[in-house]
Short mmCIF file of C-alpha atoms in Angstrom, two decimals:
data_model
loop_
_atom_site.label_atom_id
_atom_site.label_comp_id
_atom_site.label_asym_id
_atom_site.label_seq_id
_atom_site.Cartn_x
_atom_site.Cartn_y
_atom_site.Cartn_z
CA MET A 1 5.67 12.91 23.13
CA HIS A 2 6.84 10.08 20.93
CA HIS A 3 7.56 10.59 17.25
CA GLY A 4 8.27 8.01 14.56
CA GLU A 5 8.56 8.27 10.77
CA TYR A 6 8.55 5.76 7.97
CA LYS A 7 8.93 6.38 4.28
CA THR A 8 7.08 3.86 2.13
CA VAL A 9 8.60 2.22 -0.93
CA GLY A 10 6.45 4.48 -3.11
CA GLY A 11 7.88 7.55 -1.40
CA LYS A 12 5.04 8.63 0.88
CA LEU A 13 5.98 9.62 4.41
CA VAL A 14 3.97 8.30 7.37
CA ILE A 15 4.46 10.08 10.70
CA ALA A 16 3.24 8.90 14.10
CA ASP A 17 2.99 11.31 17.05
CA PHE A 18 1.64 9.98 20.35
CA SER A 19 1.97 9.83 24.10
CA VAL A 20 2.36 6.79 26.34
CA GLN A 21 0.48 6.36 29.58
CA ASP A 22 0.60 3.22 31.74
CA GLY A 23 2.28 1.34 28.92
CA GLN A 24 -0.43 2.21 26.41
CA LEU A 25 -0.49 4.51 23.38
CA CYS A 26 -2.67 7.58 23.71
CA ASP A 27 -3.37 10.81 21.79
CA VAL A 28 -2.19 9.09 18.63
CA SER A 29 -1.96 11.38 15.59
CA ILE A 30 -0.97 9.82 12.28
CA SER A 31 -0.01 12.31 9.56
CA GLY A 32 1.83 12.44 6.27
CA ASP A 33 1.67 13.08 2.54
CA PHE A 34 -0.43 10.01 1.77
CA PHE A 35 -3.96 9.83 0.34
CA LEU A 36 -6.93 8.44 2.20
CA GLU A 37 -10.56 8.05 1.17
CA PRO A 38 -12.70 9.02 2.90
CA ALA A 39 -10.66 11.62 4.79
CA GLU A 40 -12.57 10.93 8.00
CA ALA A 41 -10.98 7.47 8.15
CA LEU A 42 -7.88 9.08 9.67
CA GLN A 43 -9.75 9.13 12.98
CA GLU A 44 -10.41 5.38 12.66
CA ILE A 45 -6.67 4.77 12.22
CA ASN A 46 -5.85 6.87 15.30
CA ASP A 47 -8.62 5.20 17.31
CA GLY A 48 -7.39 1.74 16.34
CA LEU A 49 -3.99 2.58 17.82
CA ASN A 50 -5.12 4.37 21.00
CA GLY A 51 -4.94 1.99 23.92
CA MET A 52 -2.56 -0.47 22.25
CA PRO A 53 0.26 -1.60 24.57
CA THR A 54 3.77 -0.40 23.79
CA SER A 55 4.72 -4.08 23.72
CA ALA A 56 2.51 -4.66 20.63
CA THR A 57 4.38 -5.99 17.62
CA GLN A 58 4.25 -4.37 14.20
CA ASP A 59 1.78 -7.03 13.06
CA GLU A 60 -0.43 -6.46 16.09
CA LEU A 61 -0.46 -2.70 15.49
CA ALA A 62 -1.33 -3.16 11.82
CA GLY A 63 -4.07 -5.61 12.82
CA ALA A 64 -5.52 -3.11 15.28
CA ILE A 65 -5.81 -0.54 12.48
CA LEU A 66 -7.37 -3.04 10.07
CA ASP A 67 -9.91 -4.11 12.70
CA ARG A 68 -11.06 -0.53 13.09
CA LEU A 69 -11.20 0.53 9.43
CA SER A 70 -14.49 0.45 7.57
CA PRO A 71 -14.36 -1.90 4.58
CA ASP A 72 -14.79 0.91 2.02
CA VAL A 73 -11.71 2.85 3.18
CA GLU A 74 -8.92 3.19 0.64
CA MET A 75 -5.35 3.89 1.75
CA ILE A 76 -3.33 5.16 -1.20
CA GLY A 77 0.45 5.35 -0.98
CA PHE A 78 0.52 3.78 2.50
CA SER A 79 -0.88 0.84 4.45
CA PRO A 80 -1.67 -0.33 7.99
CA GLU A 81 1.79 -1.93 7.99
CA ALA A 82 3.47 1.38 7.10
CA VAL A 83 1.63 3.12 9.95
CA ALA A 84 2.62 0.28 12.30
CA ILE A 85 6.30 0.71 11.39
CA ALA A 86 6.15 4.45 12.10
CA VAL A 87 4.50 3.76 15.48
CA ARG A 88 7.03 1.04 16.39
CA ARG A 89 9.86 3.44 15.58
CA GLY A 90 8.23 6.09 17.77
CA ILE A 91 8.11 3.59 20.65
CA ASP A 92 11.62 2.25 20.15
CA GLU A 93 13.51 5.41 19.35
CA SER A 94 12.09 7.82 21.91
CA MET B 1 -27.71 -1.88 -14.24
CA THR B 2 -24.06 -0.99 -13.88
CA GLN B 3 -23.08 2.25 -15.46
CA LYS B 4 -20.23 2.16 -17.94
CA ARG B 5 -17.19 4.36 -17.86
CA THR B 6 -17.73 7.59 -19.75
CA ASP B 7 -15.39 9.49 -22.04
CA TRP B 8 -14.17 13.08 -21.79
CA ARG B 9 -16.14 13.88 -24.93
CA ASP B 10 -19.39 12.79 -23.30
CA TYR B 11 -19.36 16.08 -21.39
CA ASP B 12 -19.41 19.81 -22.14
CA TRP B 13 -16.27 20.81 -20.25
CA GLN B 14 -16.27 24.35 -19.00
CA LEU B 15 -13.16 26.49 -18.49
CA ILE B 16 -12.72 28.92 -15.61
CA ARG B 17 -9.72 31.23 -15.78
CA GLY B 18 -9.49 32.34 -12.21
CA ALA B 19 -8.64 35.92 -11.34
CA PRO B 20 -6.02 36.37 -8.64
CA VAL B 21 -7.84 35.76 -5.36
CA PRO B 22 -6.77 35.62 -1.69
CA VAL B 23 -4.99 32.30 -1.23
CA GLU B 24 -7.65 30.68 0.98
CA MET B 25 -10.27 31.40 -1.67
CA ASN B 26 -8.77 28.94 -4.15
CA HIS B 27 -9.16 26.09 -1.67
CA ALA B 28 -12.73 27.12 -0.90
CA LEU B 29 -13.50 27.27 -4.64
CA ASP B 30 -12.24 23.69 -5.03
CA GLU B 31 -14.75 22.62 -2.40
CA VAL B 32 -17.62 24.61 -3.93
CA LEU B 33 -16.98 23.48 -7.50
CA VAL B 34 -16.58 19.80 -6.65
CA ARG B 35 -19.91 20.05 -4.78
CA ARG B 36 -21.60 21.73 -7.74
CA VAL B 37 -20.33 19.23 -10.29
CA GLY B 38 -21.26 16.36 -7.96
CA ALA B 39 -24.78 17.77 -7.60
CA GLY B 40 -25.14 18.25 -11.35
CA LYS B 41 -25.48 22.02 -10.87
CA ARG B 42 -22.58 22.82 -13.18
CA PRO B 43 -20.95 20.96 -16.04
CA PRO B 44 -17.63 19.18 -15.52
CA THR B 45 -15.15 21.99 -15.06
CA PHE B 46 -11.48 22.79 -15.64
CA ARG B 47 -10.07 25.72 -13.65
CA PHE B 48 -6.73 27.50 -13.77
CA TRP B 49 -5.81 29.22 -10.51
CA ASP B 50 -4.27 32.55 -9.81
CA ARG B 51 -3.21 33.88 -6.42
CA GLN B 52 -2.80 37.26 -4.76
CA GLY B 53 0.16 36.15 -2.68
CA PRO B 54 2.47 33.33 -1.66
CA GLU B 55 1.27 30.42 0.47
CA ILE B 56 2.31 27.22 2.11
CA VAL B 57 -0.16 24.51 1.12
CA LEU B 58 -0.35 21.43 3.29
CA GLY B 59 -1.92 18.15 2.27
CA ARG B 60 -5.14 17.25 4.10
CA PHE B 61 -3.34 14.75 6.35
CA GLN B 62 -0.17 16.68 7.19
CA SER B 63 0.70 18.14 10.56
CA VAL B 64 1.71 21.81 10.61
CA ARG B 65 4.52 21.34 13.12
CA ASN B 66 5.98 18.36 11.31
CA GLU B 67 6.06 20.13 7.93
CA VAL B 68 6.31 23.88 8.41
CA GLN B 69 8.83 26.33 9.89
CA ILE B 70 5.98 28.25 11.46
CA GLU B 71 8.02 31.15 12.88
CA ASN B 72 9.68 31.90 9.54
CA CYS B 73 6.34 31.85 7.74
CA GLU B 74 4.86 34.27 10.27
CA ALA B 75 7.90 36.55 10.08
CA ASP B 76 7.64 36.71 6.27
CA GLY B 77 3.85 36.91 6.09
CA ILE B 78 3.43 33.56 4.35
CA ARG B 79 -0.05 32.11 4.85
CA ILE B 80 -0.31 28.45 5.82
CA ASN B 81 -3.26 26.77 4.11
CA ARG B 82 -4.63 23.25 4.10
CA ARG B 83 -6.18 21.77 0.99
CA ILE B 84 -8.89 19.10 0.93
CA THR B 85 -6.72 16.57 -0.90
CA GLY B 86 -3.86 14.49 0.44
CA GLY B 87 -0.26 14.70 -0.69
CA GLY B 88 2.69 16.83 0.34
CA ALA B 89 3.44 20.38 1.44
CA MET B 90 4.39 23.05 -1.08
CA PHE B 91 5.64 26.62 -0.95
CA VAL B 92 3.85 28.38 -3.79
CA GLU B 93 4.41 31.88 -5.18
CA PRO B 94 1.87 33.27 -7.68
CA GLU B 95 4.38 34.04 -10.41
CA ASN B 96 6.33 30.80 -10.00
CA ALA B 97 3.56 28.22 -10.20
CA VAL B 98 0.95 26.87 -12.58
CA THR B 99 -2.03 25.30 -10.79
CA TYR B 100 -5.21 23.80 -12.24
CA SER B 101 -8.17 21.81 -10.98
CA ILE B 102 -10.39 19.33 -12.77
CA TYR B 103 -13.86 18.66 -11.36
CA ALA B 104 -15.04 15.46 -13.00
CA PRO B 105 -17.97 13.08 -12.72
CA PRO B 106 -16.80 9.83 -11.10
CA GLU B 107 -18.00 7.85 -14.13
CA LEU B 108 -15.03 9.29 -16.07
CA VAL B 109 -12.66 7.14 -14.00
CA LYS B 110 -15.08 4.38 -13.08
CA GLY B 111 -13.38 1.08 -12.31
CA MET B 112 -9.92 2.61 -12.43
CA GLY B 113 -7.51 2.28 -9.53
CA PHE B 114 -6.33 5.50 -7.93
CA ALA B 115 -2.89 5.41 -9.53
CA ASP B 116 -4.41 4.86 -12.99
CA SER B 117 -6.93 7.64 -12.53
CA TYR B 118 -4.20 10.18 -11.69
CA GLN B 119 -2.37 9.35 -14.87
CA TYR B 120 -5.55 9.30 -16.94
CA LEU B 121 -6.79 12.70 -15.75
CA ASP B 122 -3.40 14.25 -16.55
CA GLU B 123 -2.74 12.66 -19.95
CA TRP B 124 -3.64 15.96 -21.61
CA VAL B 125 -1.04 17.85 -19.57
CA ILE B 126 1.69 15.37 -20.44
CA GLU B 127 0.74 15.82 -24.11
CA GLY B 128 0.77 19.60 -23.67
CA LEU B 129 4.19 19.61 -22.04
CA ARG B 130 5.64 17.28 -24.66
CA SER B 131 4.44 19.51 -27.45
CA LEU B 132 6.40 22.32 -25.78
CA GLY B 133 9.51 20.18 -26.19
CA ILE B 134 9.62 18.91 -22.61
CA ASP B 135 10.43 15.21 -22.20
CA ALA B 136 7.63 14.76 -19.63
CA TRP B 137 5.99 11.68 -18.17
CA TYR B 138 3.87 10.57 -15.23
CA GLU B 139 5.59 9.05 -12.23
CA PRO B 140 3.01 7.07 -10.19
CA ILE B 141 1.22 7.82 -8.03
CA ASN B 142 1.05 11.54 -8.53
CA ASP B 143 4.23 13.15 -9.89
CA ILE B 144 4.59 15.00 -13.18
CA THR B 145 8.24 14.66 -14.04
CA SER B 146 10.71 14.97 -16.92
CA SER B 147 14.25 14.22 -17.96
CA GLY B 148 14.98 17.81 -16.90
CA GLY B 149 13.69 17.19 -13.36
CA LYS B 150 10.44 17.00 -11.43
CA ILE B 151 7.85 19.47 -12.70
CA GLY B 152 4.97 19.07 -10.27
CA GLY B 153 2.50 16.90 -8.46
CA ALA B 154 -1.20 16.13 -8.51
CA ALA B 155 -3.69 15.28 -5.78
CA GLN B 156 -7.19 13.87 -5.85
CA ALA B 157 -10.16 13.64 -3.58
CA ARG B 158 -13.53 12.04 -4.17
CA ARG B 159 -16.12 14.24 -2.51
CA HIS B 160 -19.79 15.05 -2.82
CA GLY B 161 -20.30 12.71 -5.77
CA ALA B 162 -17.47 14.08 -7.92
CA VAL B 163 -13.72 13.78 -8.36
CA LEU B 164 -11.46 16.72 -7.62
CA HIS B 165 -8.09 16.39 -9.34
CA HIS B 166 -5.68 19.30 -9.04
CA ALA B 167 -2.01 19.75 -9.79
CA THR B 168 0.65 22.38 -9.25
CA MET B 169 3.68 22.68 -11.51
CA ALA B 170 6.82 24.73 -10.90
CA TYR B 171 7.15 27.56 -13.40
CA ASP B 172 10.28 29.06 -11.87
CA MET B 173 12.59 28.47 -8.92
CA ALA B 174 11.25 29.73 -5.59
CA SER B 175 12.50 33.20 -4.63
CA THR B 176 13.45 32.02 -1.15
CA ALA B 177 15.19 28.81 -0.15
CA ILE B 178 12.37 26.36 0.54
CA PRO B 179 13.97 24.99 3.76
CA ARG B 180 13.26 28.41 5.29
CA TYR B 181 9.56 27.47 5.24
CA LEU B 182 9.33 23.70 5.01
CA ARG B 183 10.98 21.01 7.11
CA VAL B 184 12.85 18.42 5.14
CA GLY B 185 13.76 15.56 7.45
CA GLN B 186 16.21 12.71 7.04
CA GLU B 187 13.47 10.11 6.62
CA LYS B 188 12.03 12.08 3.72
CA LEU B 189 15.37 11.90 1.97
CA SER B 190 15.92 8.22 2.69
CA ASP B 191 14.63 6.91 -0.64
CA LYS B 192 16.38 9.53 -2.71
CA GLY B 193 19.71 7.77 -3.05
CA VAL B 194 18.83 5.98 -6.27
CA THR B 195 16.16 8.26 -7.62
CA SER B 196 17.76 11.58 -6.76
CA ALA B 197 18.21 12.44 -10.43
CA ASP B 198 14.44 12.33 -10.85
CA LYS B 199 13.86 14.49 -7.81
CA ARG B 200 15.65 17.53 -9.20
CA VAL B 201 13.24 20.29 -9.98
CA GLY B 202 12.84 21.09 -13.67
CA PRO B 203 10.73 24.28 -13.72
CA LEU B 204 8.80 25.05 -16.89
CA ARG B 205 10.56 28.35 -17.49
CA LEU B 206 13.96 26.70 -17.45
CA GLN B 207 12.76 24.01 -19.85
CA THR B 208 10.86 26.21 -22.32
CA GLN B 209 12.06 29.84 -21.92
CA MET B 210 8.36 30.68 -22.34
CA ASP B 211 6.22 33.19 -20.54
CA ARG B 212 4.05 31.68 -17.79
CA LEU B 213 0.78 32.88 -19.33
CA ASP B 214 1.78 31.53 -22.75
CA ILE B 215 2.34 28.11 -21.20
CA ILE B 216 -1.09 28.26 -19.55
CA GLU B 217 -2.68 29.25 -22.89
CA HIS B 218 -0.93 26.34 -24.58
CA LEU B 219 -2.14 23.88 -21.93
CA ILE B 220 -5.70 25.17 -22.21
CA GLU B 221 -5.60 24.70 -25.98
CA THR B 222 -4.25 21.16 -25.53
CA PHE B 223 -7.16 20.34 -23.22
CA ARG B 224 -9.62 22.04 -25.60
CA GLN B 225 -8.48 20.07 -28.62
CA ARG B 226 -8.32 16.79 -26.79
CA HIS B 227 -11.45 16.93 -24.67
CA GLY B 228 -13.52 19.89 -25.85
CA LEU B 229 -13.79 23.04 -23.73
CA GLN B 230 -16.10 26.05 -23.55
CA ASP B 231 -15.23 29.28 -21.81
CA GLY B 232 -17.19 29.85 -18.65
CA GLN B 233 -17.02 31.71 -15.38
CA LEU B 234 -17.86 31.44 -11.73
CA THR B 235 -21.40 32.43 -10.83
CA GLU B 236 -22.03 35.07 -8.15
CA ASP B 237 -23.60 32.35 -6.11
CA GLU B 238 -20.50 30.14 -6.29
CA VAL B 239 -18.26 33.04 -5.29
CA ALA B 240 -20.54 33.87 -2.35
CA GLU B 241 -20.52 30.24 -1.20
CA ALA B 242 -16.73 30.10 -1.42
CA GLU B 243 -16.36 33.37 0.53
CA GLU B 244 -18.60 31.93 3.22
CA LEU B 245 -16.43 28.78 3.33
CA VAL B 246 -13.31 30.93 3.76
CA ARG B 247 -14.98 32.54 6.79
CA THR B 248 -16.26 29.33 8.32
CA ARG B 249 -13.58 26.81 7.36
CA PHE B 250 -10.63 27.49 5.08
CA GLY B 251 -9.60 30.75 6.74
CA THR B 252 -9.94 29.43 10.29
CA GLU B 253 -7.19 28.28 12.64
CA GLU B 254 -9.19 25.10 13.31
CA TRP B 255 -8.80 24.08 9.68
CA ARG B 256 -5.18 25.17 9.23
CA TYR B 257 -4.21 23.41 12.45
CA LEU B 258 -6.56 20.46 11.97
CA LEU B 259 -3.45 18.34 12.46
CA PRO B 260 -1.30 20.59 14.67
#
């Protein structure tokens, strides 16, 4: 299992837990003390990251999340970029 | 036609002083009451909590393993609960905490950003704390803090056509060292170099020397004078619905370990 954490400027912690198979992220679980409306959008964030290659840049990871999110989703205290940093750290530091 | 933002005084706010209930029940009641207010089946409501025992409360999006020392909680009989709002984990003991919930129509914060709505829905509590002599203010997004240290935090969720806004404040220091139950990692501490003075805990007892129930009475009166408030109670139907939700959701391992 890979694990990466990133604390946003506002103080919220974003945590990424995932596995890697054939160079791709799988079983991604993003967690933390952020706020998200609606709550179900957490699955969209995880789904956006599943299948991304471990070679993806921070921008590419953030873009994959944005592509998946419904337009009415509000991320409060974190952002696609913050999630992407946590994931990158989980890839690089494990 | 676009609806305008309403004012607190446009509603007949109802007070519920909760009896001590099993810890899961408070979370189920939040769900039931936000549903009822959203459906127009009860007036906008303001509830103070009480608990029958200690609990760990996780934010909706937190993972149990990442936040909790599970073995120590099990050894000490501390229940691990998950609330329906985001935010961070807390270790809460009945006698050491003051918790309230506001169930509001969304029109009350219409057009406001999230950060503004947190501050707006807690203006009364800042006023109440200041009139007790505490130098309190709101630290965006969701912290209630003071020159004597952090007092508490709020969390919001928009569900079922209403806004749930709840907050827990420290009344006294925890009886057990919090790291026994909660994990505090290096990354969590990484922004605390500059702001560490603000992150000290400044419990209400230390800052006022007042009895916990007297503080709650004072806060209720502050709300009453500012926004209007009538005494009310839970209906049998609401209690039954919450008990059912404890059985089917809030008391289940699936919910507690929703993010393992």
